[in-house]
Short mmCIF file of N, CA and C in Angstrom, two decimals:
data_model
loop_
_atom_site.label_atom_id
_atom_site.label_comp_id
_atom_site.label_asym_id
_atom_site.label_seq_id
_atom_site.Cartn_x
_atom_site.Cartn_y
_atom_site.Cartn_z
N LEU C 5 -1.22 -8.95 8.81
CA LEU C 5 -1.54 -8.77 10.12
C LEU C 5 -1.25 -10.11 11.06
N GLU C 6 -1.65 -10.84 10.75
CA GLU C 6 -1.08 -12.44 11.17
C GLU C 6 0.35 -12.52 11.36
N ARG C 7 0.87 -12.48 10.04
CA ARG C 7 2.42 -12.71 9.83
C ARG C 7 2.93 -11.58 10.97
N MET C 8 2.42 -10.65 11.07
CA MET C 8 3.15 -9.63 11.77
C MET C 8 3.15 -9.41 13.75
N GLY C 9 2.28 -10.51 13.97
CA GLY C 9 1.81 -10.75 15.20
C GLY C 9 0.78 -10.49 16.00
N HIS C 10 -0.05 -9.93 14.94
CA HIS C 10 -1.37 -9.31 15.35
C HIS C 10 -2.53 -10.63 15.57
N GLU C 11 -3.28 -10.36 16.57
CA GLU C 11 -4.46 -11.16 16.64
C GLU C 11 -5.63 -10.69 15.97
N VAL C 12 -6.05 -11.28 14.82
CA VAL C 12 -7.11 -10.65 14.03
C VAL C 12 -8.31 -11.78 13.86
N LEU C 13 -9.63 -10.91 13.84
CA LEU C 13 -10.75 -11.23 13.84
C LEU C 13 -11.31 -11.01 12.66
N GLY C 14 -11.48 -12.07 12.03
CA GLY C 14 -12.12 -12.07 10.58
C GLY C 14 -13.86 -12.12 10.72
N VAL C 15 -14.91 -10.78 10.14
CA VAL C 15 -16.24 -11.34 10.51
C VAL C 15 -16.58 -11.02 8.98
N ASP C 16 -17.33 -12.12 8.51
CA ASP C 16 -18.50 -11.91 7.05
C ASP C 16 -19.70 -12.91 7.54
N ALA C 17 -20.59 -12.10 6.41
CA ALA C 17 -22.03 -12.98 6.45
C ALA C 17 -21.73 -14.06 5.60
N ASP C 18 -20.66 -14.37 4.96
CA ASP C 18 -20.96 -15.47 3.95
C ASP C 18 -19.74 -16.44 4.29
N HIS C 19 -21.03 -17.26 4.60
CA HIS C 19 -20.44 -19.14 5.48
C HIS C 19 -19.68 -19.54 4.72
N GLU C 20 -19.22 -19.51 3.59
CA GLU C 20 -18.10 -19.72 2.49
C GLU C 20 -16.65 -19.35 2.57
N ILE C 21 -17.10 -17.96 2.48
CA ILE C 21 -15.70 -16.99 3.23
C ILE C 21 -15.08 -17.05 4.47
N VAL C 22 -16.01 -17.52 5.60
CA VAL C 22 -15.29 -17.79 6.76
C VAL C 22 -14.91 -19.00 6.96
N ARG C 23 -15.72 -19.89 6.04
CA ARG C 23 -14.69 -21.44 5.80
C ARG C 23 -13.47 -21.37 5.37
N ASP C 24 -13.39 -20.43 4.36
CA ASP C 24 -12.03 -20.49 3.76
C ASP C 24 -10.84 -19.88 4.36
N HIS C 25 -11.34 -19.03 5.40
CA HIS C 25 -10.21 -18.05 6.36
C HIS C 25 -10.14 -18.63 7.37
N LYS C 26 -11.11 -19.93 8.05
CA LYS C 26 -10.88 -20.09 9.69
C LYS C 26 -9.56 -20.47 9.71
N ASP C 27 -8.54 -21.29 9.27
CA ASP C 27 -7.11 -21.11 9.34
C ASP C 27 -6.28 -20.31 9.12
N LEU C 28 -6.91 -19.30 8.51
CA LEU C 28 -5.68 -17.80 8.45
C LEU C 28 -5.83 -16.89 9.14
N LEU C 29 -6.64 -16.87 10.34
CA LEU C 29 -7.02 -15.75 11.36
C LEU C 29 -6.96 -16.48 12.54
N THR C 30 -6.60 -15.46 13.31
CA THR C 30 -7.22 -15.97 14.91
C THR C 30 -8.16 -16.59 15.17
N GLN C 31 -9.18 -15.68 14.77
CA GLN C 31 -10.59 -16.44 14.69
C GLN C 31 -11.44 -15.78 13.81
N VAL C 32 -12.34 -16.66 13.26
CA VAL C 32 -13.39 -16.20 12.11
C VAL C 32 -14.91 -16.56 12.41
N VAL C 33 -15.55 -15.37 12.22
CA VAL C 33 -16.93 -15.77 12.74
C VAL C 33 -17.68 -15.09 11.33
N GLU C 34 -18.95 -16.05 11.19
CA GLU C 34 -20.13 -15.65 10.71
C GLU C 34 -20.81 -14.94 11.32
N ALA C 35 -21.42 -13.66 10.84
CA ALA C 35 -22.05 -12.85 11.46
C ALA C 35 -22.06 -11.56 10.44
N ASP C 36 -23.44 -10.87 10.83
CA ASP C 36 -23.92 -9.43 10.26
C ASP C 36 -23.08 -8.34 10.90
N CYS C 37 -21.80 -7.97 10.50
CA CYS C 37 -21.07 -6.78 11.17
C CYS C 37 -21.83 -5.37 11.33
N THR C 38 -22.87 -5.38 10.47
CA THR C 38 -23.51 -4.09 10.54
C THR C 38 -24.29 -3.89 11.61
N GLU C 39 -24.69 -4.78 12.37
CA GLU C 39 -25.18 -4.35 13.76
C GLU C 39 -24.25 -4.32 14.81
N ILE C 40 -24.56 -3.26 15.72
CA ILE C 40 -23.62 -2.75 16.74
C ILE C 40 -23.88 -3.89 17.66
N GLU C 41 -24.73 -4.80 17.95
CA GLU C 41 -24.98 -5.75 19.38
C GLU C 41 -24.16 -6.88 18.86
N THR C 42 -24.36 -7.18 17.48
CA THR C 42 -23.34 -8.04 16.93
C THR C 42 -21.89 -7.86 17.44
N LEU C 43 -21.39 -7.03 16.88
CA LEU C 43 -19.98 -5.97 17.15
C LEU C 43 -19.87 -6.18 18.60
N ARG C 44 -20.59 -6.00 19.48
CA ARG C 44 -20.22 -5.66 20.88
C ARG C 44 -20.15 -7.19 21.38
N ARG C 45 -20.90 -8.06 21.15
CA ARG C 45 -20.95 -9.46 21.49
C ARG C 45 -19.94 -10.13 21.16
N LEU C 46 -19.10 -9.84 19.95
CA LEU C 46 -17.58 -10.36 19.48
C LEU C 46 -16.66 -9.80 19.82
N GLY C 47 -16.93 -8.68 20.65
CA GLY C 47 -15.62 -7.99 21.29
C GLY C 47 -14.84 -7.19 20.93
N ALA C 48 -15.51 -6.35 19.78
CA ALA C 48 -14.76 -5.73 18.54
C ALA C 48 -14.48 -4.26 19.44
N ALA C 49 -15.10 -4.16 20.26
CA ALA C 49 -14.76 -2.70 21.30
C ALA C 49 -13.53 -3.13 21.53
N GLU C 50 -13.15 -4.28 21.98
CA GLU C 50 -11.96 -4.48 22.85
C GLU C 50 -10.66 -4.21 21.88
N PHE C 51 -10.86 -4.27 20.46
CA PHE C 51 -9.84 -3.88 19.45
C PHE C 51 -9.31 -2.49 19.05
N GLU C 52 -8.14 -1.99 19.27
CA GLU C 52 -7.57 -1.13 18.85
C GLU C 52 -7.87 -0.45 17.20
N THR C 53 -7.83 -1.74 16.18
CA THR C 53 -7.91 -1.32 15.23
C THR C 53 -9.19 -1.92 14.43
N ALA C 54 -9.89 -1.58 13.58
CA ALA C 54 -10.73 -2.35 12.73
C ALA C 54 -10.35 -1.75 11.17
N VAL C 55 -10.52 -2.84 10.38
CA VAL C 55 -10.47 -2.81 8.94
C VAL C 55 -11.54 -3.03 8.19
N VAL C 56 -12.08 -2.10 7.65
CA VAL C 56 -13.40 -2.69 7.15
C VAL C 56 -13.29 -2.65 5.55
N ALA C 57 -13.13 -4.15 5.05
CA ALA C 57 -12.89 -4.22 3.73
C ALA C 57 -13.97 -4.81 3.01
N ILE C 58 -15.19 -4.11 2.98
CA ILE C 58 -16.55 -4.15 2.21
C ILE C 58 -16.25 -3.37 1.26
N GLY C 59 -16.41 -4.11 -0.06
CA GLY C 59 -16.48 -3.24 -1.15
C GLY C 59 -17.70 -3.28 -2.18
N THR C 60 -17.80 -4.44 -2.22
CA THR C 60 -19.13 -4.65 -3.34
C THR C 60 -20.63 -3.88 -2.40
N ASN C 61 -20.67 -3.99 -1.33
CA ASN C 61 -22.13 -3.66 -0.82
C ASN C 61 -21.54 -1.83 0.03
N VAL C 62 -22.28 -0.90 -0.34
CA VAL C 62 -21.49 0.23 0.34
C VAL C 62 -22.79 0.61 1.06
N GLU C 63 -23.52 -0.05 1.69
CA GLU C 63 -24.79 0.25 2.42
C GLU C 63 -24.27 -0.81 3.83
N ALA C 64 -23.42 -2.06 3.75
CA ALA C 64 -22.88 -2.50 4.45
C ALA C 64 -21.71 -1.83 4.99
N SER C 65 -20.81 -1.35 4.16
CA SER C 65 -19.71 -0.78 4.21
C SER C 65 -19.87 0.62 5.73
N LEU C 66 -20.74 1.10 4.89
CA LEU C 66 -21.11 2.56 5.75
C LEU C 66 -21.46 2.31 7.39
N LEU C 67 -22.46 1.15 7.51
CA LEU C 67 -23.29 0.94 8.55
C LEU C 67 -22.46 -0.19 9.48
N THR C 68 -21.33 -0.75 8.83
CA THR C 68 -20.14 -1.34 9.84
C THR C 68 -19.26 -0.23 10.36
N VAL C 69 -19.03 0.80 9.70
CA VAL C 69 -18.04 1.80 10.01
C VAL C 69 -18.85 2.72 11.22
N LEU C 70 -20.06 3.18 10.81
CA LEU C 70 -21.12 3.92 11.71
C LEU C 70 -21.25 2.96 12.95
N ALA C 71 -21.18 1.47 13.23
CA ALA C 71 -21.38 0.89 14.47
C ALA C 71 -19.79 0.59 15.25
N LEU C 72 -18.93 0.63 14.59
CA LEU C 72 -17.43 0.50 14.91
C LEU C 72 -17.31 1.71 15.47
N CYS C 73 -17.88 3.10 14.98
CA CYS C 73 -17.57 4.44 15.52
C CYS C 73 -18.36 4.49 16.90
N ASP C 74 -19.86 3.92 16.82
CA ASP C 74 -20.37 4.00 17.80
C ASP C 74 -19.96 3.34 19.28
N LEU C 75 -18.99 2.24 18.78
CA LEU C 75 -18.03 1.37 19.58
C LEU C 75 -17.24 2.00 20.46
N GLU C 76 -16.70 3.21 19.65
CA GLU C 76 -15.68 4.37 19.54
C GLU C 76 -14.29 3.60 19.55
N LEU C 77 -14.44 2.61 18.77
CA LEU C 77 -12.79 2.40 18.35
C LEU C 77 -11.84 3.19 17.86
N PRO C 78 -10.72 3.66 18.26
CA PRO C 78 -9.82 4.71 17.97
C PRO C 78 -9.37 4.73 16.57
N ASN C 79 -9.21 3.63 16.02
CA ASN C 79 -8.66 3.60 14.99
C ASN C 79 -9.37 2.51 13.83
N ILE C 80 -10.09 3.26 12.50
CA ILE C 80 -11.19 2.64 11.56
C ILE C 80 -10.53 2.59 10.41
N TRP C 81 -10.12 1.64 9.77
CA TRP C 81 -9.54 1.73 8.13
C TRP C 81 -10.43 1.27 7.36
N ALA C 82 -11.31 1.71 6.49
CA ALA C 82 -12.29 1.77 5.67
C ALA C 82 -11.91 1.60 3.96
N LYS C 83 -12.26 0.35 3.65
CA LYS C 83 -12.18 0.20 1.75
C LYS C 83 -13.06 0.98 1.42
N ALA C 84 -12.73 2.20 0.44
CA ALA C 84 -13.73 2.78 -0.62
C ALA C 84 -13.52 2.48 -2.35
N THR C 85 -14.54 2.43 -2.59
CA THR C 85 -14.45 1.98 -3.96
C THR C 85 -15.07 2.99 -5.04
N SER C 86 -15.27 4.39 -4.62
CA SER C 86 -15.58 5.54 -5.33
C SER C 86 -15.24 6.43 -4.62
N GLU C 87 -14.91 7.78 -4.97
CA GLU C 87 -14.76 8.94 -4.22
C GLU C 87 -16.11 9.61 -3.46
N ARG C 88 -17.37 9.26 -4.25
CA ARG C 88 -18.38 9.77 -3.06
C ARG C 88 -18.10 8.41 -1.91
N HIS C 89 -17.89 7.24 -2.00
CA HIS C 89 -17.95 6.27 -1.32
C HIS C 89 -16.96 7.00 0.04
N GLY C 90 -15.62 6.76 -0.51
CA GLY C 90 -14.93 7.46 0.32
C GLY C 90 -15.15 8.74 1.35
N ARG C 91 -15.87 9.60 0.64
CA ARG C 91 -16.04 11.04 1.67
C ARG C 91 -17.28 10.56 2.51
N ILE C 92 -17.86 9.82 2.20
CA ILE C 92 -19.06 9.72 2.99
C ILE C 92 -18.63 8.50 4.25
N LEU C 93 -17.92 7.79 3.90
CA LEU C 93 -16.94 6.91 4.98
C LEU C 93 -16.12 7.77 5.83
N ASP C 94 -15.32 8.80 5.43
CA ASP C 94 -14.72 9.83 6.04
C ASP C 94 -15.79 10.40 7.13
N ARG C 95 -16.64 10.93 6.59
CA ARG C 95 -17.90 11.56 7.12
C ARG C 95 -18.50 10.82 8.34
N THR C 96 -18.65 9.54 8.18
CA THR C 96 -19.15 8.59 9.21
C THR C 96 -18.40 8.31 9.96
N GLY C 97 -17.20 8.78 10.16
CA GLY C 97 -16.00 8.45 11.29
C GLY C 97 -14.92 7.35 10.94
N ALA C 98 -14.74 6.75 9.83
CA ALA C 98 -13.14 6.08 9.70
C ALA C 98 -12.09 7.08 9.59
N GLN C 99 -11.02 7.17 10.02
CA GLN C 99 -10.23 7.68 10.61
C GLN C 99 -9.14 7.70 9.29
N HIS C 100 -9.54 6.47 8.58
CA HIS C 100 -8.39 5.94 7.23
C HIS C 100 -9.28 5.63 6.02
N VAL C 101 -9.38 6.25 4.92
CA VAL C 101 -10.13 5.74 3.81
C VAL C 101 -9.03 5.60 2.66
N VAL C 102 -9.32 4.21 2.46
CA VAL C 102 -7.95 3.70 1.28
C VAL C 102 -8.99 3.31 -0.16
N PHE C 103 -8.17 3.52 -1.13
CA PHE C 103 -8.47 3.53 -2.39
C PHE C 103 -7.75 2.23 -2.91
N PRO C 104 -7.92 0.71 -2.47
CA PRO C 104 -6.97 0.07 -2.90
C PRO C 104 -6.98 -0.25 -4.53
N GLU C 105 -8.40 -0.35 -5.14
CA GLU C 105 -8.28 -0.68 -6.45
C GLU C 105 -7.80 0.51 -7.58
N GLN C 106 -7.98 1.98 -7.14
CA GLN C 106 -7.51 2.83 -7.71
C GLN C 106 -5.87 2.80 -7.48
N LYS C 107 -5.40 2.83 -6.29
CA LYS C 107 -3.81 2.81 -6.03
C LYS C 107 -3.26 1.61 -6.50
N MET C 108 -3.87 0.69 -6.87
CA MET C 108 -3.26 -0.73 -7.61
C MET C 108 -3.25 -0.22 -9.22
N GLY C 109 -4.40 0.01 -9.65
CA GLY C 109 -4.59 0.87 -11.00
C GLY C 109 -3.37 1.74 -11.46
N GLU C 110 -3.22 2.43 -10.77
CA GLU C 110 -2.03 3.29 -10.77
C GLU C 110 -0.38 3.07 -10.89
N ARG C 111 -0.39 1.97 -10.10
CA ARG C 111 0.65 1.23 -9.56
C ARG C 111 0.97 0.46 -11.13
N VAL C 112 0.16 -0.39 -11.35
CA VAL C 112 0.05 -1.03 -12.25
C VAL C 112 0.23 -0.19 -13.64
N ALA C 113 -0.12 0.75 -14.08
CA ALA C 113 0.25 1.67 -14.93
C ALA C 113 1.50 2.05 -15.43
N HIS C 114 2.13 2.47 -14.08
CA HIS C 114 3.56 2.49 -14.03
C HIS C 114 4.65 1.54 -14.49
N LEU C 115 4.28 0.21 -13.99
CA LEU C 115 4.81 -0.94 -14.23
C LEU C 115 4.76 -1.48 -16.03
N VAL C 116 3.60 -1.07 -16.57
CA VAL C 116 3.36 -1.69 -17.50
C VAL C 116 4.20 -1.50 -18.28
N ASN C 117 5.07 -0.30 -18.47
CA ASN C 117 5.70 0.07 -19.59
C ASN C 117 7.18 -0.69 -19.29
N GLU C 118 7.73 -1.49 -18.17
CA GLU C 118 8.28 -2.18 -18.16
C GLU C 118 9.74 -1.97 -17.94
N ARG C 119 9.97 -0.70 -17.86
CA ARG C 119 11.24 0.03 -17.43
C ARG C 119 11.30 -0.01 -15.89
N LEU C 120 10.05 0.40 -15.18
CA LEU C 120 9.87 0.20 -13.83
C LEU C 120 9.76 -1.33 -13.38
N LEU C 121 10.55 -1.54 -12.25
CA LEU C 121 10.33 -2.79 -11.60
C LEU C 121 9.28 -2.61 -10.49
N ASP C 122 8.93 -1.67 -9.73
CA ASP C 122 8.32 -1.53 -8.68
C ASP C 122 7.85 -0.49 -8.62
N PHE C 123 6.98 0.04 -8.04
CA PHE C 123 6.62 1.60 -7.65
C PHE C 123 5.66 1.72 -6.22
N LEU C 124 6.18 3.08 -6.00
CA LEU C 124 5.13 3.64 -4.79
C LEU C 124 5.07 4.92 -4.53
N ALA C 125 3.83 5.57 -5.15
CA ALA C 125 3.25 6.99 -5.15
C ALA C 125 2.85 7.02 -3.95
N PHE C 126 3.14 8.60 -3.97
CA PHE C 126 2.80 9.17 -2.79
C PHE C 126 1.66 10.31 -3.31
N ASP C 127 0.95 10.88 -2.03
CA ASP C 127 -0.21 11.92 -3.11
C ASP C 127 0.26 13.21 -3.60
N ASP C 128 1.75 13.50 -3.15
CA ASP C 128 2.37 14.80 -3.72
C ASP C 128 2.93 14.68 -5.23
N GLU C 129 2.81 13.74 -5.91
CA GLU C 129 3.21 13.37 -6.94
C GLU C 129 4.78 12.90 -6.78
N PHE C 130 5.14 12.28 -5.83
CA PHE C 130 6.50 11.94 -5.02
C PHE C 130 6.11 10.43 -5.07
N ALA C 131 7.38 9.66 -5.34
CA ALA C 131 7.40 8.22 -5.45
C ALA C 131 8.91 7.62 -5.48
N ILE C 132 8.84 6.34 -5.11
CA ILE C 132 9.95 5.69 -4.76
C ILE C 132 9.64 4.36 -5.72
N ALA C 133 10.69 4.19 -6.46
CA ALA C 133 10.41 2.95 -7.58
C ALA C 133 11.66 2.62 -7.69
N ARG C 134 11.68 1.14 -8.15
CA ARG C 134 12.85 0.15 -8.13
C ARG C 134 12.90 -0.21 -9.75
N LEU C 135 14.19 -0.07 -10.67
CA LEU C 135 14.43 -0.04 -11.99
C LEU C 135 15.68 -0.47 -12.43
N LYS C 136 15.79 -0.88 -13.60
CA LYS C 136 17.11 -1.23 -14.05
C LYS C 136 17.77 0.01 -14.11
N ALA C 137 18.96 -0.04 -14.03
CA ALA C 137 20.20 0.74 -13.98
C ALA C 137 20.23 1.28 -15.21
N PRO C 138 19.53 2.48 -15.73
CA PRO C 138 19.87 3.24 -16.81
C PRO C 138 21.34 3.35 -17.24
N GLU C 139 21.34 3.02 -18.84
CA GLU C 139 22.84 2.98 -19.36
C GLU C 139 23.53 4.66 -19.03
N PRO C 140 23.52 5.69 -19.19
CA PRO C 140 24.08 6.79 -19.00
C PRO C 140 24.64 6.82 -17.78
N ILE C 141 24.48 6.32 -16.49
CA ILE C 141 24.84 6.23 -15.68
C ILE C 141 25.88 4.90 -14.94
N VAL C 142 25.75 3.78 -15.88
CA VAL C 142 26.36 2.30 -15.83
C VAL C 142 28.16 2.54 -15.75
N GLY C 143 28.68 2.03 -15.03
CA GLY C 143 30.12 2.37 -14.89
C GLY C 143 30.58 3.57 -13.95
N LEU C 144 29.49 4.35 -13.57
CA LEU C 144 30.27 5.43 -12.91
C LEU C 144 29.53 5.67 -11.35
N PRO C 145 30.76 6.14 -10.70
CA PRO C 145 30.04 6.42 -9.13
C PRO C 145 29.18 7.33 -8.97
N LEU C 146 27.96 7.22 -8.69
CA LEU C 146 26.93 8.35 -8.24
C LEU C 146 27.31 9.59 -8.31
N VAL C 147 28.43 10.11 -7.22
CA VAL C 147 28.85 11.50 -7.65
C VAL C 147 29.20 12.24 -8.60
N THR C 148 29.75 10.62 -9.65
CA THR C 148 29.92 11.26 -11.29
C THR C 148 28.66 11.55 -11.82
N SER C 149 28.06 10.65 -11.57
CA SER C 149 26.78 10.61 -12.74
C SER C 149 25.59 11.78 -12.23
N GLU C 150 26.07 12.15 -11.05
CA GLU C 150 24.89 13.47 -10.76
C GLU C 150 23.25 13.38 -11.09
N CYS C 151 23.06 12.06 -10.79
CA CYS C 151 21.99 11.60 -10.87
C CYS C 151 20.31 12.70 -10.39
N ARG C 152 21.44 13.29 -9.08
CA ARG C 152 19.98 14.40 -8.31
C ARG C 152 20.24 15.53 -9.24
N LYS C 153 21.17 16.27 -9.52
CA LYS C 153 21.73 17.31 -10.21
C LYS C 153 21.07 17.26 -11.88
N LYS C 154 21.34 16.23 -12.50
CA LYS C 154 20.97 16.27 -13.83
C LYS C 154 19.46 15.63 -14.01
N PHE C 155 19.24 14.59 -13.10
CA PHE C 155 17.85 14.13 -13.35
C PHE C 155 16.67 14.32 -12.36
N ASP C 156 17.40 14.97 -11.36
CA ASP C 156 16.51 15.40 -9.90
C ASP C 156 15.74 14.02 -9.68
N VAL C 157 16.63 13.22 -9.34
CA VAL C 157 16.14 11.81 -8.66
C VAL C 157 17.26 11.18 -8.01
N THR C 158 16.86 10.52 -6.66
CA THR C 158 17.72 10.42 -5.59
C THR C 158 17.87 8.86 -5.42
N VAL C 159 19.10 8.40 -6.02
CA VAL C 159 19.08 6.97 -5.77
C VAL C 159 19.75 6.68 -4.20
N VAL C 160 18.50 5.90 -3.84
CA VAL C 160 18.62 5.46 -2.24
C VAL C 160 19.31 4.33 -2.09
N GLY C 161 19.52 3.25 -2.91
CA GLY C 161 19.93 1.91 -3.02
C GLY C 161 20.36 0.94 -3.98
N VAL C 162 20.92 0.06 -4.10
CA VAL C 162 21.50 -0.52 -5.39
C VAL C 162 21.45 -2.32 -4.78
N LYS C 163 20.68 -2.96 -5.74
CA LYS C 163 20.42 -4.21 -5.60
C LYS C 163 21.44 -4.98 -6.73
N ARG C 164 22.16 -5.96 -6.27
CA ARG C 164 22.89 -6.51 -7.29
C ARG C 164 22.58 -7.97 -6.95
N SER C 165 22.75 -8.71 -8.31
CA SER C 165 22.22 -10.21 -8.41
C SER C 165 23.11 -10.83 -7.29
N GLY C 166 22.47 -11.47 -6.59
CA GLY C 166 23.38 -12.49 -5.51
C GLY C 166 23.79 -11.83 -4.29
N GLU C 167 23.28 -10.55 -4.33
CA GLU C 167 24.24 -9.72 -3.51
C GLU C 167 23.28 -8.94 -2.63
N ASP C 168 23.09 -8.67 -1.04
CA ASP C 168 22.22 -8.16 -0.57
C ASP C 168 22.02 -6.57 -0.84
N PHE C 169 20.84 -6.02 -0.65
CA PHE C 169 20.83 -4.42 -0.93
C PHE C 169 21.77 -3.96 -0.43
N ILE C 170 22.31 -2.88 -0.77
CA ILE C 170 23.00 -1.93 -0.77
C ILE C 170 22.79 -0.60 -0.25
N HIS C 171 22.89 0.27 0.83
CA HIS C 171 22.41 1.84 0.68
C HIS C 171 23.44 2.48 -0.59
N ALA C 172 23.09 3.31 -1.14
CA ALA C 172 23.80 4.21 -2.03
C ALA C 172 24.68 5.13 -1.33
N VAL C 173 25.62 5.40 -1.68
CA VAL C 173 26.71 6.52 -1.03
C VAL C 173 27.31 7.17 -2.45
N PRO C 174 27.98 8.33 -2.24
CA PRO C 174 28.20 8.82 -3.62
C PRO C 174 29.37 8.07 -4.38
N ASP C 175 30.15 7.37 -3.68
CA ASP C 175 31.14 6.53 -4.39
C ASP C 175 30.63 5.44 -4.95
N THR C 176 29.32 4.89 -4.81
CA THR C 176 28.95 3.74 -4.93
C THR C 176 28.73 3.53 -6.65
N ILE C 177 29.58 2.75 -7.24
CA ILE C 177 29.72 2.46 -8.86
C ILE C 177 28.36 1.79 -9.39
N ILE C 178 28.03 2.07 -10.41
CA ILE C 178 26.57 1.42 -11.08
C ILE C 178 27.15 0.28 -11.90
N PHE C 179 26.76 -0.92 -11.73
CA PHE C 179 27.06 -2.09 -12.65
C PHE C 179 25.80 -2.23 -13.86
N PRO C 180 26.02 -2.77 -14.64
CA PRO C 180 25.39 -2.66 -15.85
C PRO C 180 23.84 -3.56 -15.44
N ASP C 181 23.74 -4.85 -14.51
CA ASP C 181 22.47 -5.37 -13.99
C ASP C 181 21.98 -4.73 -12.67
N ASP C 182 22.65 -3.88 -12.37
CA ASP C 182 22.23 -3.25 -11.23
C ASP C 182 20.58 -2.69 -11.21
N GLU C 183 19.78 -2.92 -9.97
CA GLU C 183 18.61 -2.56 -9.95
C GLU C 183 18.88 -1.55 -8.97
N LEU C 184 17.97 -0.45 -9.14
CA LEU C 184 18.50 0.70 -8.51
C LEU C 184 17.16 0.89 -7.50
N VAL C 185 17.29 1.70 -6.35
CA VAL C 185 16.08 1.81 -5.55
C VAL C 185 15.85 3.60 -5.68
N VAL C 186 15.13 4.51 -6.30
CA VAL C 186 15.45 5.71 -6.41
C VAL C 186 14.06 6.53 -5.95
N SER C 187 14.21 7.85 -5.62
CA SER C 187 13.06 8.65 -5.13
C SER C 187 13.08 9.68 -6.11
N GLY C 188 11.73 10.25 -5.99
CA GLY C 188 11.93 11.82 -6.85
C GLY C 188 10.32 12.13 -6.93
N ARG C 189 10.50 13.22 -8.13
CA ARG C 189 8.97 13.34 -8.52
C ARG C 189 8.75 12.23 -9.51
N ILE C 190 7.29 11.73 -9.82
CA ILE C 190 6.99 10.76 -10.79
C ILE C 190 7.35 10.83 -12.17
N ALA C 191 7.24 12.51 -12.37
CA ALA C 191 7.81 12.37 -13.83
C ALA C 191 9.40 12.23 -14.20
N ASN C 192 9.83 12.67 -13.16
CA ASN C 192 11.62 12.62 -13.13
C ASN C 192 11.83 11.34 -13.17
N ILE C 193 11.31 10.27 -12.00
CA ILE C 193 11.55 9.22 -12.30
C ILE C 193 11.33 8.55 -13.84
N GLU C 194 10.38 8.54 -14.43
CA GLU C 194 10.00 7.86 -15.33
C GLU C 194 10.78 8.45 -16.37
N LYS C 195 10.95 9.53 -16.36
CA LYS C 195 12.03 9.93 -17.70
C LYS C 195 13.52 9.09 -17.60
N PHE C 196 13.87 9.36 -15.84
CA PHE C 196 15.23 8.58 -15.87
C PHE C 196 15.41 7.11 -16.27
N SER C 197 14.41 6.47 -15.81
CA SER C 197 13.90 4.97 -16.19
C SER C 197 14.28 5.00 -17.70
N ALA C 198 13.72 6.01 -18.25
CA ALA C 198 13.52 5.82 -20.00
C ALA C 198 14.86 6.18 -20.48
N LEU C 199 15.90 6.35 -19.98
CA LEU C 199 17.38 6.94 -20.26
C LEU C 199 18.17 5.67 -21.06
#
C-alpha cells in the first residue's frame, strides 16, 4: 500500500513489531486496537479503509472489527484463520474477509507440480496461470493450435526470454521456451500444462 502511494497507519500492541515497521509505514503506533477510544484518538475514523490482519488472536481480531464498525469505517478488510472465524468477521461487519493462508496453500499446491509457473484461482473454479508452452502447440500459430477449441483454455499473452510481454492474437506463433498466460477452468489449465 505504501508503494502504491497510500498513507498507512500501522497499529500493534507488540513493541518489537512496531519498532520493526517504523520506517516501512507512514506512521506506526504501539496501541491496543480493540478499544474504540484508542482507534478514535489515532484518527482511524478518518481513514477510508482498514485492514485487520490479526490472525493469532481471534478475540482481538473480532473486537477490532467491531470497533471499526462502530466508527463507521466504510471499507473493512479482515484476515480469517478459519471458516468459522470468517463467518463471525462477516457478521460482525467486515465488508471483505480474506483467507490468505488457505489461498496461498491452494496456490502452492498448483505450483508444486512444476508445470505451472504462477497461478491465480477464482471462486468459480476459474483461473489464470503462467506456464511453459506445451510441446503440442510449439511452432504453431494460436489459430492453428486451436487451444480454446481443443483444450478449452484461452492463451491471453506470451512472454519470450529477453522480450516484453505481448498480448496473444490468432497469428501469434508459439516458440519452445515461451511462457504463456492462459485462462480457463482449473482442471482444463492443469490438463493443458501437462501436455
